[in-house]
Amino acid sequence: MATILNRTQTFATNGTVTAAGLHNLIDDTGVYAGLITTQTELTTVGTADQLLIAVGGVSDTGAPRRATVQNLFDDALSVGTYTGLNLSGALTYGTATGNRTVSTSATITTGTIPNLTAGTTTSTAATITNGTITTALIPTLTAGTTTGTAGIFTSGTIATLNSTSGTVVTLNSTTSTITNLSTTLAGDFTISQGTATLATSGATAGTYGSVTAIPFITVDAKGRITSATTGTFSSTPADGSITFAKLSTSATEADNVASRTAKAWVNFNGTGTVSTTASFNVSSITDNSTGNFTANFTAAMADAKYATVITTEDAILGGYVGAASYLAGSVRFRTIQANTSTPVDLQLNSVVVFR
Amino acid sequence: MNKKIIYPTDEGVAIITPTPDYLLTHTIEECAAKDVPAGKPFKIIDASDIPSDRTFRNAWEYQE
C-alpha cells in the first residue's frame, strides 16, 4: 500500500467530522478502498463512534488503529476553576449538534469580561466575587426571591452608576466607600462628587459677642442662625436708665425694691418766704398758715396708706394734722413747739414718704 | 423770676411754692392746676410780693 491515509484531509479542531471528510481521508488506500466505498455514508458521528487510523508502512505496526471520536476532542480541557481567564471574543453556550460544553457552572474568579451583555437565563444566577465590570449594562437589577440569593456586590467596584429612575433601596456597607457620589436632594443639603454641603443660611461665619458687645441672633424654624450681629453692652447702667418707675413694685415680692425706697421727700425752709432746699417727687410746698404746710406730690401715691417721716429742728415736732391730711396726692402736717404745742415756722423741715 | 401761687382758704390765704425740681420739667401754671384745690381761685404772683415777716402770717388775706 503506497498510501494509507490522505494527509491533505484536515479536520478543524472541535469541528464537525463528516462522512465526506472520512472518505477523503482514506479514499486512496489500496487495502480498504473497496471496503469503504461499499459502506453506507454516515451523516452524523457520535462520540461513541470509532475511527480507523493507519500509518504509512506495510508492516504489522502499520495496521490501522482505532480511536473514538471522543478522544479526538480530548484537549485536556476539563471541568474546573480557571483563574486569570481573559475572554476576548464571544463565549457561546454549546448545543447538542455543534459546540461543546465545558461546564454549566464555570466560575471566573479574577478574569475580565470586556463586554458583558445581559440576557435571559434559566440557570442559577452567576456570582461575580471579585471582578470588575467596566462597560456592561445591567438593565434591571432584581432582588432575589425567597428561594434564591439576592444579588450582592460584596467587594467589587461600580465605577459609574447612571440612573434616572432606579432606586437603591438599601445600601449596606461596613467598609466600602462611595467616593464620588453626586445626587440632587430637595432642601438645604446637597452632595456633589462625594462632598456634602449645607446651604448657606445668611449668617457670616465669625464670633459674636464680647464683654462689651452682646450678640443679636436670628434663628429660623429649622434652628439655623440666619443672622448674627452685635450691639453695645455696658455692665454699668447709663445715668438715668434706672428710674423709680423701673424698680420692682410687685405686691408679692419679698424684696420689693420700690417699697424700700422713699417715694417722695422734701427739705424746705418754712420761715420768711418758704423755699425748698431739695426734693424728690414733690411739686410744691403749700404754706397754709403758721406752722401748717402741705407737701404736694408730683406723682401721686397709689393710695393714702403711706408712711411719713416728718422732722423739724431740735425739740420742735412735726405732726399729723388730721384724717384729711393724708391724701394720695399730698400730705398736710404741722410744726409745733413741743413745750407749748404752739404752731411755729421753722427753718429745717423734712418730709419723707414710703409706700 | 421767682413766682408763687396764692389762693383763698378758710384760714386766710395759702401760698404754694413750687420746688425747683418740679419746675425743671413743668410750668408754674401746671403746678397751680395740680396743687390748687379744685374750684379755688388762684393767682400767680412774684415772690417779692409775699411779706417776709411772718409775725402776722395768719392774718394775711387773699384779695381778688
Short mmCIF file of N, CA and C in Angstrom, two decimals, chain A residues 266 270-276 278-280 282-293 296-299 329 332 345, chain B residues 2 4 7 9 11 13-22 26 31 34-35 47 50-58 60:
data_model
loop_
_atom_site.label_atom_id
_atom_site.label_comp_id
_atom_site.label_asym_id
_atom_site.label_seq_id
_atom_site.Cartn_x
_atom_site.Cartn_y
_atom_site.Cartn_z
N VAL A 266 -38.78 115.88 100.82
CA VAL A 266 -38.52 117.31 100.59
C VAL A 266 -37.86 117.90 101.85
N GLY A 270 -39.26 126.85 106.27
CA GLY A 270 -40.61 127.36 106.47
C GLY A 270 -40.66 128.77 107.03
N THR A 271 -39.53 129.41 107.11
CA THR A 271 -39.51 130.77 107.64
C THR A 271 -39.45 131.76 106.48
N GLY A 272 -39.84 133.01 106.78
CA GLY A 272 -39.80 134.04 105.77
C GLY A 272 -40.63 133.63 104.57
N THR A 273 -40.04 133.78 103.41
CA THR A 273 -40.71 133.29 102.20
C THR A 273 -40.30 131.83 102.04
N VAL A 274 -41.26 130.93 102.06
CA VAL A 274 -40.97 129.48 102.03
C VAL A 274 -40.13 129.15 100.80
N SER A 275 -39.09 128.35 101.03
CA SER A 275 -38.24 127.93 99.91
C SER A 275 -37.85 126.46 100.10
N THR A 276 -37.69 125.80 98.98
CA THR A 276 -37.32 124.38 99.00
C THR A 276 -35.82 124.24 98.82
N ALA A 278 -34.18 120.96 98.70
CA ALA A 278 -34.05 119.83 97.76
C ALA A 278 -35.30 118.98 97.88
N SER A 279 -35.56 118.21 96.85
CA SER A 279 -36.79 117.42 96.90
C SER A 279 -36.75 116.29 95.88
N PHE A 280 -37.68 115.33 96.07
CA PHE A 280 -37.91 114.28 95.06
C PHE A 280 -39.41 114.00 95.05
N VAL A 282 -41.80 115.87 94.77
CA VAL A 282 -42.63 116.87 95.44
C VAL A 282 -42.71 118.07 94.51
N SER A 283 -43.91 118.41 94.11
CA SER A 283 -44.07 119.50 93.14
C SER A 283 -44.06 120.87 93.83
N SER A 284 -44.57 120.90 95.09
CA SER A 284 -44.63 122.21 95.75
C SER A 284 -44.90 122.03 97.23
N ILE A 285 -44.64 123.14 97.97
CA ILE A 285 -44.99 123.21 99.39
C ILE A 285 -46.05 124.30 99.53
N THR A 286 -47.16 123.91 100.12
CA THR A 286 -48.21 124.91 100.35
C THR A 286 -48.09 125.43 101.79
N ASP A 287 -47.94 126.72 101.88
CA ASP A 287 -47.90 127.39 103.19
C ASP A 287 -49.35 127.73 103.55
N ASN A 288 -49.95 126.90 104.41
CA ASN A 288 -51.36 127.09 104.75
C ASN A 288 -51.55 128.17 105.81
N SER A 289 -50.67 128.15 106.80
CA SER A 289 -50.72 129.15 107.87
C SER A 289 -49.46 128.95 108.70
N THR A 290 -49.36 129.60 109.82
CA THR A 290 -48.17 129.44 110.66
C THR A 290 -48.03 127.99 111.10
N GLY A 291 -46.85 127.39 110.82
CA GLY A 291 -46.59 126.02 111.23
C GLY A 291 -47.52 125.00 110.58
N ASN A 292 -48.05 125.32 109.45
CA ASN A 292 -49.02 124.43 108.80
C ASN A 292 -48.72 124.39 107.29
N PHE A 293 -48.26 123.21 106.84
CA PHE A 293 -47.78 123.10 105.46
C PHE A 293 -48.38 121.85 104.79
N ASN A 296 -47.07 118.66 98.26
CA ASN A 296 -47.83 118.15 97.12
C ASN A 296 -46.92 117.23 96.28
N PHE A 297 -47.40 116.03 95.97
CA PHE A 297 -46.58 115.06 95.23
C PHE A 297 -46.68 115.30 93.72
N THR A 298 -45.57 115.20 93.06
CA THR A 298 -45.59 115.30 91.59
C THR A 298 -46.37 114.12 91.00
N ALA A 299 -46.00 112.90 91.40
CA ALA A 299 -46.76 111.70 91.02
C ALA A 299 -47.44 111.21 92.27
N GLY A 329 -52.46 112.48 96.81
CA GLY A 329 -51.67 113.48 96.07
C GLY A 329 -50.91 114.42 96.97
N ARG A 332 -50.53 116.76 104.55
CA ARG A 332 -50.52 118.03 105.28
C ARG A 332 -50.01 117.77 106.70
N ASP A 345 -43.19 128.44 112.69
CA ASP A 345 -42.46 128.29 111.43
C ASP A 345 -40.99 128.03 111.74
N ASN B 2 -38.84 134.53 90.40
CA ASN B 2 -39.41 133.61 91.38
C ASN B 2 -40.90 133.90 91.54
N LYS B 4 -44.91 132.59 92.89
CA LYS B 4 -45.66 131.78 93.83
C LYS B 4 -47.13 131.81 93.44
N TYR B 7 -54.01 131.26 96.89
CA TYR B 7 -55.46 131.01 96.75
C TYR B 7 -56.08 131.16 98.15
N THR B 9 -58.28 130.49 101.53
CA THR B 9 -58.69 129.35 102.37
C THR B 9 -59.56 129.86 103.50
N GLU B 11 -58.76 129.76 106.43
CA GLU B 11 -57.86 130.35 107.42
C GLU B 11 -57.26 131.65 106.94
N VAL B 13 -55.17 132.76 103.58
CA VAL B 13 -54.61 132.57 102.26
C VAL B 13 -53.53 131.48 102.33
N ALA B 14 -53.48 130.66 101.29
CA ALA B 14 -52.43 129.65 101.18
C ALA B 14 -51.47 130.06 100.06
N ILE B 15 -50.21 129.77 100.33
CA ILE B 15 -49.17 130.18 99.37
C ILE B 15 -48.43 128.91 98.92
N ILE B 16 -48.45 128.68 97.63
CA ILE B 16 -47.78 127.49 97.09
C ILE B 16 -46.42 127.90 96.52
N THR B 17 -45.41 127.18 96.97
CA THR B 17 -44.06 127.40 96.46
C THR B 17 -43.63 126.17 95.65
N PRO B 18 -43.58 126.25 94.34
CA PRO B 18 -43.13 125.08 93.54
C PRO B 18 -41.68 124.74 93.86
N THR B 19 -41.38 123.45 93.83
CA THR B 19 -39.99 123.05 94.05
C THR B 19 -39.18 123.27 92.76
N PRO B 20 -37.91 123.57 92.92
CA PRO B 20 -37.07 123.76 91.72
C PRO B 20 -37.05 122.52 90.81
N ASP B 21 -37.06 121.34 91.44
CA ASP B 21 -37.04 120.13 90.62
C ASP B 21 -38.28 120.04 89.73
N TYR B 22 -39.41 120.43 90.30
CA TYR B 22 -40.65 120.33 89.52
C TYR B 22 -40.63 121.31 88.35
N HIS B 26 -41.80 121.32 84.41
CA HIS B 26 -43.19 121.80 84.38
C HIS B 26 -43.20 123.31 84.52
N CYS B 31 -48.31 123.60 87.80
CA CYS B 31 -48.27 123.38 89.25
C CYS B 31 -49.58 123.85 89.88
N LYS B 34 -52.49 121.58 89.27
CA LYS B 34 -52.43 120.32 90.01
C LYS B 34 -52.61 120.51 91.51
N ASP B 35 -51.98 121.54 92.07
CA ASP B 35 -51.89 121.64 93.53
C ASP B 35 -52.91 122.59 94.17
N ALA B 47 -42.66 136.39 94.03
CA ALA B 47 -42.33 136.04 95.41
C ALA B 47 -42.06 137.29 96.24
N ILE B 50 -44.76 138.68 98.48
CA ILE B 50 -45.12 137.98 99.72
C ILE B 50 -44.30 138.60 100.85
N PRO B 51 -44.94 138.98 101.94
CA PRO B 51 -44.19 139.55 103.07
C PRO B 51 -43.20 138.53 103.63
N SER B 52 -42.02 138.99 103.95
CA SER B 52 -41.03 138.09 104.54
C SER B 52 -41.20 138.01 106.05
N ASP B 53 -41.89 138.93 106.61
CA ASP B 53 -42.16 138.90 108.06
C ASP B 53 -43.44 138.11 108.29
N ARG B 54 -43.31 136.99 108.95
CA ARG B 54 -44.45 136.10 109.13
C ARG B 54 -45.08 136.27 110.52
N THR B 55 -44.80 137.36 111.18
CA THR B 55 -45.33 137.57 112.54
C THR B 55 -46.85 137.49 112.54
N PHE B 56 -47.42 138.06 111.54
CA PHE B 56 -48.88 138.03 111.46
C PHE B 56 -49.35 137.17 110.28
N ARG B 57 -48.66 136.06 110.09
CA ARG B 57 -48.95 135.20 108.95
C ARG B 57 -50.43 134.81 108.88
N ASN B 58 -51.02 134.50 110.01
CA ASN B 58 -52.40 134.01 109.99
C ASN B 58 -53.42 135.12 109.73
N TRP B 60 -52.97 137.17 107.14
CA TRP B 60 -52.92 137.51 105.72
C TRP B 60 -54.24 137.10 105.04
#
